PDB file of C-alpha atoms in Angstrom:
ATOM      1  CA  THR A 137       0.026  -0.024  -0.012  1.00 64.00           C
ATOM      2  CA  GLN A 138       1.394   3.375  -1.027  1.00 75.00           C
ATOM      3  CA  LEU A 139       1.525   6.056   1.645  1.00 87.00           C
ATOM      4  CA  LEU A 140       0.839   8.719  -1.013  1.00 93.00           C
ATOM      5  CA  GLU A 141      -1.414   8.162  -3.949  1.00 94.00           C
ATOM      6  CA  GLN A 142      -1.188  10.623  -6.902  1.00 96.00           C
ATOM      7  CA  SER A 143      -3.755  11.128  -9.591  1.00 95.00           C
ATOM      8  CA  PRO A 144      -3.872  11.069 -12.491  1.00 96.00           C
ATOM      9  CA  GLN A 145      -0.871   8.852 -13.238  1.00 94.00           C
ATOM     10  CA  PHE A 146      -0.469  10.250 -16.766  1.00 96.00           C
ATOM     11  CA  LEU A 147      -1.714  13.498 -18.234  1.00 96.00           C
ATOM     12  CA  SER A 148      -1.318  14.832 -21.738  1.00 97.00           C
ATOM     13  CA  ILE A 149      -2.707  18.331 -22.508  1.00 96.00           C
ATOM     14  CA  GLN A 150      -2.486  21.032 -25.014  1.00 97.00           C
ATOM     15  CA  GLU A 151      -0.413  24.203 -24.289  1.00 97.00           C
ATOM     16  CA  GLY A 152      -2.628  26.807 -22.589  1.00 97.00           C
ATOM     17  CA  GLU A 153      -4.891  24.427 -20.855  1.00 97.00           C
ATOM     18  CA  ASN A 154      -5.314  24.265 -17.070  1.00 97.00           C
ATOM     19  CA  LEU A 155      -4.769  21.089 -14.976  1.00 97.00           C
ATOM     20  CA  THR A 156      -4.852  19.797 -11.433  1.00 98.00           C
ATOM     21  CA  VAL A 157      -2.766  17.028  -9.877  1.00 98.00           C
ATOM     22  CA  TYR A 158      -3.801  15.386  -6.625  1.00 97.00           C
ATOM     23  CA  CYS A 159      -1.859  13.728  -3.776  1.00 97.00           C
ATOM     24  CA  ASN A 160      -3.933  11.819  -1.273  1.00 95.00           C
ATOM     25  CA  SER A 161      -3.194   9.803   1.902  1.00 93.00           C
ATOM     26  CA  SER A 162      -5.081   8.440   4.858  1.00 90.00           C
ATOM     27  CA  SER A 163      -2.289   9.701   7.164  1.00 90.00           C
ATOM     28  CA  VAL A 164      -1.825  13.165   8.599  1.00 90.00           C
ATOM     29  CA  PHE A 165       1.419  14.978   7.956  1.00 90.00           C
ATOM     30  CA  SER A 166       3.110  17.982   9.456  1.00 89.00           C
ATOM     31  CA  SER A 167       4.270  19.111   6.073  1.00 89.00           C
ATOM     32  CA  LEU A 168       4.297  18.088   2.426  1.00 93.00           C
ATOM     33  CA  GLN A 169       6.543  18.922  -0.558  1.00 92.00           C
ATOM     34  CA  TRP A 170       6.031  18.973  -4.218  1.00 95.00           C
ATOM     35  CA  TYR A 171       8.929  18.144  -6.643  1.00 94.00           C
ATOM     36  CA  ARG A 172       9.223  18.210 -10.439  1.00 96.00           C
ATOM     37  CA  GLN A 173      11.600  15.776 -12.110  1.00 94.00           C
ATOM     38  CA  GLU A 174      12.737  16.014 -15.743  1.00 92.00           C
ATOM     39  CA  PRO A 175      14.040  12.906 -17.597  1.00 86.00           C
ATOM     40  CA  GLY A 176      17.554  12.009 -16.528  1.00 84.00           C
ATOM     41  CA  GLU A 177      17.574  14.479 -13.648  1.00 89.00           C
ATOM     42  CA  GLY A 178      16.880  14.334  -9.967  1.00 92.00           C
ATOM     43  CA  PRO A 179      13.673  15.832  -8.469  1.00 93.00           C
ATOM     44  CA  VAL A 180      13.738  19.589  -7.915  1.00 93.00           C
ATOM     45  CA  LEU A 181      11.858  21.031  -4.999  1.00 91.00           C
ATOM     46  CA  LEU A 182       8.988  23.355  -5.939  1.00 94.00           C
ATOM     47  CA  VAL A 183       7.297  24.074  -2.647  1.00 93.00           C
ATOM     48  CA  THR A 184       6.819  22.994   0.942  1.00 91.00           C
ATOM     49  CA  VAL A 185       3.381  23.419   2.593  1.00 92.00           C
ATOM     50  CA  VAL A 186       3.146  23.115   6.374  1.00 90.00           C
ATOM     51  CA  THR A 187      -0.267  24.549   7.511  1.00 90.00           C
ATOM     52  CA  GLY A 188      -3.644  22.860   6.904  1.00 92.00           C
ATOM     53  CA  GLY A 189      -5.561  24.845   4.263  1.00 94.00           C
ATOM     54  CA  GLU A 190      -2.445  26.649   3.220  1.00 95.00           C
ATOM     55  CA  VAL A 191      -2.285  27.905  -0.375  1.00 97.00           C
ATOM     56  CA  LYS A 192       1.006  28.836  -1.991  1.00 96.00           C
ATOM     57  CA  LYS A 193       1.584  30.252  -5.471  1.00 96.00           C
ATOM     58  CA  LEU A 194       4.628  29.980  -7.649  1.00 94.00           C
ATOM     59  CA  LYS A 195       3.995  31.879 -10.857  1.00 95.00           C
ATOM     60  CA  ARG A 196       1.415  29.754 -12.706  1.00 97.00           C
ATOM     61  CA  LEU A 197       1.542  26.968 -10.114  1.00 97.00           C
ATOM     62  CA  THR A 198      -0.831  26.954  -7.140  1.00 97.00           C
ATOM     63  CA  PHE A 199      -0.363  24.457  -4.314  1.00 97.00           C
ATOM     64  CA  GLN A 200      -2.866  23.674  -1.581  1.00 97.00           C
ATOM     65  CA  PHE A 201      -2.527  21.630   1.582  1.00 96.00           C
ATOM     66  CA  GLY A 202      -5.805  20.069   2.712  1.00 95.00           C
ATOM     67  CA  ASP A 203      -7.384  21.308   5.860  1.00 93.00           C
ATOM     68  CA  ALA A 204      -6.837  17.943   7.568  1.00 93.00           C
ATOM     69  CA  ARG A 205      -3.181  17.801   6.221  1.00 92.00           C
ATOM     70  CA  LYS A 206      -3.894  14.467   4.571  1.00 94.00           C
ATOM     71  CA  ASP A 207      -3.984  15.657   0.940  1.00 94.00           C
ATOM     72  CA  SER A 208      -2.637  18.266  -1.411  1.00 97.00           C
ATOM     73  CA  SER A 209      -3.223  19.594  -4.900  1.00 97.00           C
ATOM     74  CA  LEU A 210      -1.147  21.227  -7.579  1.00 98.00           C
ATOM     75  CA  HIS A 211      -2.904  23.427 -10.104  1.00 98.00           C
ATOM     76  CA  ILE A 212      -1.219  24.700 -13.245  1.00 97.00           C
ATOM     77  CA  THR A 213      -2.713  27.604 -15.100  1.00 97.00           C
ATOM     78  CA  ALA A 214      -2.098  27.949 -18.884  1.00 97.00           C
ATOM     79  CA  ALA A 215       0.324  25.032 -19.126  1.00 97.00           C
ATOM     80  CA  GLN A 216       3.467  25.448 -21.195  1.00 97.00           C
ATOM     81  CA  PRO A 217       5.728  22.772 -22.751  1.00 96.00           C
ATOM     82  CA  GLY A 218       8.334  23.668 -20.169  1.00 94.00           C
ATOM     83  CA  ASP A 219       6.012  22.281 -17.547  1.00 96.00           C
ATOM     84  CA  THR A 220       6.429  18.791 -18.929  1.00 96.00           C
ATOM     85  CA  GLY A 221       7.893  16.359 -16.360  1.00 95.00           C
ATOM     86  CA  LEU A 222       7.099  13.996 -13.497  1.00 96.00           C
ATOM     87  CA  TYR A 223       5.401  15.666 -10.587  1.00 97.00           C
ATOM     88  CA  LEU A 224       5.996  14.085  -7.238  1.00 96.00           C
ATOM     89  CA  CYS A 225       4.541  14.828  -3.816  1.00 96.00           C
ATOM     90  CA  ALA A 226       6.643  13.787  -0.807  1.00 93.00           C
ATOM     91  CA  VAL A 227       6.509  13.765   2.951  1.00 91.00           C
ATOM     92  CA  LEU A 228       9.347  13.382   5.491  1.00 82.00           C
ATOM     93  CA  THR A 229       8.631  10.791   8.085  1.00 79.00           C
ATOM     94  CA  GLY A 230      11.416  10.030  10.476  1.00 74.00           C
ATOM     95  CA  ASN A 231      14.634  10.119   8.437  1.00 70.00           C
ATOM     96  CA  GLN A 232      13.238   9.308   5.085  1.00 76.00           C
ATOM     97  CA  PHE A 233      11.200  10.810   2.340  1.00 77.00           C
ATOM     98  CA  TYR A 234       8.165   8.943   1.130  1.00 89.00           C
ATOM     99  CA  PHE A 235       7.351   9.913  -2.491  1.00 92.00           C
ATOM    100  CA  GLY A 236       4.023   9.616  -4.157  1.00 93.00           C
ATOM    101  CA  THR A 237       3.349   7.426  -7.198  1.00 89.00           C
ATOM    102  CA  GLY A 238       3.930  10.488  -9.513  1.00 94.00           C
ATOM    103  CA  THR A 239       2.027  12.247 -12.198  1.00 96.00           C
ATOM    104  CA  SER A 240       3.703  12.288 -15.632  1.00 95.00           C
ATOM    105  CA  LEU A 241       2.683  15.521 -17.449  1.00 96.00           C
ATOM    106  CA  THR A 242       3.152  16.184 -21.088  1.00 96.00           C
ATOM    107  CA  VAL A 243       2.244  19.537 -22.466  1.00 97.00           C
ATOM    108  CA  ILE A 244       1.894  19.504 -26.260  1.00 97.00           C
ATOM    109  CA  PRO A 245       2.829  22.719 -28.089  1.00 95.00           C
TER     110      PRO A 245
ATOM    111  CA  ASP B 139      28.309  26.636  -5.413  1.00 58.00           C
ATOM    112  CA  ALA B 140      28.439  23.063  -6.682  1.00 74.00           C
ATOM    113  CA  GLY B 141      25.293  21.084  -6.209  1.00 91.00           C
ATOM    114  CA  VAL B 142      25.087  17.383  -5.317  1.00 95.00           C
ATOM    115  CA  THR B 143      27.399  15.466  -7.632  1.00 96.00           C
ATOM    116  CA  GLN B 144      26.998  11.777  -8.356  1.00 97.00           C
ATOM    117  CA  SER B 145      29.336   9.511 -10.272  1.00 97.00           C
ATOM    118  CA  PRO B 146      29.258   7.781 -12.586  1.00 97.00           C
ATOM    119  CA  THR B 147      26.244   9.134 -14.522  1.00 96.00           C
ATOM    120  CA  HIS B 148      25.704   5.877 -16.348  1.00 96.00           C
ATOM    121  CA  LEU B 149      26.840   2.311 -15.658  1.00 96.00           C
ATOM    122  CA  ILE B 150      26.192  -1.054 -17.312  1.00 98.00           C
ATOM    123  CA  LYS B 151      26.868  -4.172 -15.258  1.00 98.00           C
ATOM    124  CA  THR B 152      26.264  -7.892 -15.588  1.00 98.00           C
ATOM    125  CA  ARG B 153      24.150  -9.948 -13.253  1.00 98.00           C
ATOM    126  CA  GLY B 154      26.065 -11.089 -10.201  1.00 98.00           C
ATOM    127  CA  GLN B 155      28.601  -8.325 -10.299  1.00 98.00           C
ATOM    128  CA  HIS B 156      29.144  -5.620  -7.707  1.00 98.00           C
ATOM    129  CA  VAL B 157      28.712  -1.878  -8.136  1.00 98.00           C
ATOM    130  CA  THR B 158      29.810   1.220  -6.237  1.00 98.00           C
ATOM    131  CA  LEU B 159      28.098   4.512  -6.664  1.00 98.00           C
ATOM    132  CA  ARG B 160      29.361   7.754  -5.290  1.00 98.00           C
ATOM    133  CA  CYS B 161      27.867  11.007  -4.023  1.00 98.00           C
ATOM    134  CA  SER B 162      29.456  14.270  -2.966  1.00 97.00           C
ATOM    135  CA  PRO B 163      26.958  16.523  -1.015  1.00 95.00           C
ATOM    136  CA  ILE B 164      26.728  20.323  -1.127  1.00 94.00           C
ATOM    137  CA  SER B 165      29.521  21.843   0.881  1.00 92.00           C
ATOM    138  CA  GLY B 166      28.467  22.153   4.477  1.00 88.00           C
ATOM    139  CA  HIS B 167      25.782  19.433   4.212  1.00 91.00           C
ATOM    140  CA  LYS B 168      26.254  16.655   6.701  1.00 91.00           C
ATOM    141  CA  SER B 169      23.276  14.437   5.675  1.00 91.00           C
ATOM    142  CA  VAL B 170      23.221  12.160   2.653  1.00 93.00           C
ATOM    143  CA  SER B 171      20.328   9.947   1.577  1.00 93.00           C
ATOM    144  CA  TRP B 172      20.134   7.362  -1.190  1.00 96.00           C
ATOM    145  CA  TYR B 173      17.035   6.524  -3.251  1.00 95.00           C
ATOM    146  CA  GLN B 174      16.263   4.043  -5.938  1.00 96.00           C
ATOM    147  CA  GLN B 175      13.891   5.085  -8.744  1.00 95.00           C
ATOM    148  CA  VAL B 176      12.517   2.552 -11.127  1.00 92.00           C
ATOM    149  CA  LEU B 177      11.278   3.947 -14.391  1.00 86.00           C
ATOM    150  CA  GLY B 178       7.866   5.406 -14.111  1.00 80.00           C
ATOM    151  CA  GLN B 179       7.787   5.386 -10.272  1.00 86.00           C
ATOM    152  CA  GLY B 180       8.571   7.652  -7.393  1.00 90.00           C
ATOM    153  CA  PRO B 181      11.948   7.277  -5.588  1.00 93.00           C
ATOM    154  CA  GLN B 182      12.162   4.669  -2.852  1.00 94.00           C
ATOM    155  CA  PHE B 183      14.322   5.284   0.241  1.00 92.00           C
ATOM    156  CA  ILE B 184      17.336   3.167   0.677  1.00 95.00           C
ATOM    157  CA  PHE B 185      19.610   4.761   3.352  1.00 92.00           C
ATOM    158  CA  GLN B 186      20.209   7.940   5.222  1.00 91.00           C
ATOM    159  CA  TYR B 187      23.563   8.932   6.791  1.00 92.00           C
ATOM    160  CA  TYR B 188      24.048  11.868   9.079  1.00 89.00           C
ATOM    161  CA  GLU B 189      27.449  12.759  10.659  1.00 89.00           C
ATOM    162  CA  LYS B 190      28.836   9.512   9.318  1.00 90.00           C
ATOM    163  CA  GLU B 191      26.261   7.284  11.092  1.00 92.00           C
ATOM    164  CA  GLU B 192      23.486   5.395   9.558  1.00 92.00           C
ATOM    165  CA  ARG B 193      20.175   7.036  10.640  1.00 89.00           C
ATOM    166  CA  GLY B 194      17.702   5.215   8.490  1.00 88.00           C
ATOM    167  CA  ARG B 195      17.313   2.171   6.262  1.00 91.00           C
ATOM    168  CA  GLY B 196      14.621   1.354   3.818  1.00 91.00           C
ATOM    169  CA  ASN B 197      13.116  -2.002   2.917  1.00 91.00           C
ATOM    170  CA  PHE B 198      16.053  -3.192   0.745  1.00 96.00           C
ATOM    171  CA  PRO B 199      17.991  -6.492   0.984  1.00 97.00           C
ATOM    172  CA  ASP B 200      21.344  -6.808   2.639  1.00 96.00           C
ATOM    173  CA  ARG B 201      23.021  -6.758  -0.807  1.00 98.00           C
ATOM    174  CA  PHE B 202      22.708  -3.006  -0.459  1.00 98.00           C
ATOM    175  CA  SER B 203      25.108  -1.163   1.810  1.00 97.00           C
ATOM    176  CA  ALA B 204      26.474   2.325   2.200  1.00 97.00           C
ATOM    177  CA  ARG B 205      28.825   4.404   4.157  1.00 96.00           C
ATOM    178  CA  GLN B 206      29.657   8.039   4.695  1.00 97.00           C
ATOM    179  CA  PHE B 207      33.207   9.393   4.847  1.00 96.00           C
ATOM    180  CA  PRO B 208      34.681  12.110   7.140  1.00 95.00           C
ATOM    181  CA  ASN B 209      34.249  14.612   4.292  1.00 94.00           C
ATOM    182  CA  TYR B 210      30.568  13.618   4.217  1.00 95.00           C
ATOM    183  CA  SER B 211      30.728  12.099   0.809  1.00 96.00           C
ATOM    184  CA  SER B 212      29.088   8.739   0.548  1.00 97.00           C
ATOM    185  CA  GLU B 213      29.170   5.470  -1.342  1.00 98.00           C
ATOM    186  CA  LEU B 214      26.309   3.066  -2.114  1.00 98.00           C
ATOM    187  CA  ASN B 215      27.384  -0.525  -2.781  1.00 98.00           C
ATOM    188  CA  VAL B 216      25.232  -3.227  -4.264  1.00 98.00           C
ATOM    189  CA  ASN B 217      26.429  -6.860  -4.384  1.00 97.00           C
ATOM    190  CA  ALA B 218      25.190  -9.734  -6.503  1.00 98.00           C
ATOM    191  CA  LEU B 219      23.400  -7.500  -8.986  1.00 98.00           C
ATOM    192  CA  LEU B 220      19.965  -8.610 -10.164  1.00 98.00           C
ATOM    193  CA  LEU B 221      18.145  -7.406 -13.302  1.00 97.00           C
ATOM    194  CA  GLY B 222      15.651  -5.772 -11.027  1.00 96.00           C
ATOM    195  CA  ASP B 223      18.361  -3.501  -9.612  1.00 97.00           C
ATOM    196  CA  SER B 224      18.281  -1.573 -12.888  1.00 97.00           C
ATOM    197  CA  ALA B 225      17.156   1.892 -11.891  1.00 96.00           C
ATOM    198  CA  LEU B 226      18.134   5.528 -11.361  1.00 96.00           C
ATOM    199  CA  TYR B 227      19.948   5.876  -8.066  1.00 97.00           C
ATOM    200  CA  LEU B 228      19.593   9.255  -6.491  1.00 97.00           C
ATOM    201  CA  CYS B 229      21.525  10.947  -3.745  1.00 96.00           C
ATOM    202  CA  ALA B 230      20.095  13.771  -1.730  1.00 93.00           C
ATOM    203  CA  SER B 231      21.988  16.034   0.677  1.00 93.00           C
ATOM    204  CA  SER B 232      20.812  18.245   3.461  1.00 87.00           C
ATOM    205  CA  ALA B 233      22.320  20.386   6.184  1.00 80.00           C
ATOM    206  CA  GLY B 234      20.264  18.414   8.808  1.00 75.00           C
ATOM    207  CA  GLN B 235      17.756  15.702   9.139  1.00 66.00           C
ATOM    208  CA  ARG B 236      14.589  17.844   9.338  1.00 67.00           C
ATOM    209  CA  ILE B 237      12.498  18.972   6.357  1.00 60.00           C
ATOM    210  CA  TYR B 238      13.041  22.607   6.997  1.00 62.00           C
ATOM    211  CA  TYR B 239      16.669  22.210   6.083  1.00 66.00           C
ATOM    212  CA  GLY B 240      15.740  21.375   2.572  1.00 72.00           C
ATOM    213  CA  TYR B 241      16.901  18.450   0.546  1.00 83.00           C
ATOM    214  CA  THR B 242      18.775  18.794  -2.741  1.00 91.00           C
ATOM    215  CA  PHE B 243      18.908  15.882  -5.213  1.00 93.00           C
ATOM    216  CA  GLY B 244      21.732  15.020  -7.534  1.00 96.00           C
ATOM    217  CA  SER B 245      21.101  14.015 -11.180  1.00 95.00           C
ATOM    218  CA  GLY B 246      21.519  10.349 -10.311  1.00 96.00           C
ATOM    219  CA  THR B 247      23.388   7.365 -11.598  1.00 97.00           C
ATOM    220  CA  ARG B 248      21.542   5.316 -14.236  1.00 96.00           C
ATOM    221  CA  LEU B 249      22.383   1.705 -13.570  1.00 97.00           C
ATOM    222  CA  THR B 250      21.565  -0.997 -16.086  1.00 97.00           C
ATOM    223  CA  VAL B 251      21.972  -4.592 -15.216  1.00 98.00           C
ATOM    224  CA  VAL B 252      22.117  -7.042 -18.144  1.00 97.00           C
TER     225      VAL B 252
END
């Protein structure tokens, strides 16, 4: 059983469209991170959310931490080809990160 | 400042062989973690070392081992390679163990076992 389930697993959209990626768990977390990973590279941190209900914006990306701190979402407005990549949510429990199952996003020009 | 550097970038090994992967953390970072990422999946935790001591171990067989040196660089060793060990091996460094220190990942070592 995965600690963090992400949906959808794959997403292919046209440039300019909006999209939302979800990260869900039955566990409560003190914080959650979102990463983007491009092929052949390591994950790069996008944001850390720590407060239930928190909303953070990073240019066209909007991140929300659920009120109960069990889930999170990532919304991308007007997607661009440069947004293509694997989006991973992750939580730090003890000394290790648990990563979600990942959402592979392809933005078609 | 140099980021997390991993070597080699790519490696091809035969089943049953041994492999050593290396990681140099960001200067000043004392924590190094290792992850295995199979194609299409999220990274899976293998080990964490902090101040040269093992602080965490994931659900991997004893064929996997690691160590951290006095300069905080680290090696991941895998013995008796299996086809299923083919993956991207990622190293992450941090100034400490808590999330607020921030973790930075290297670009990984792509291991192919044939």
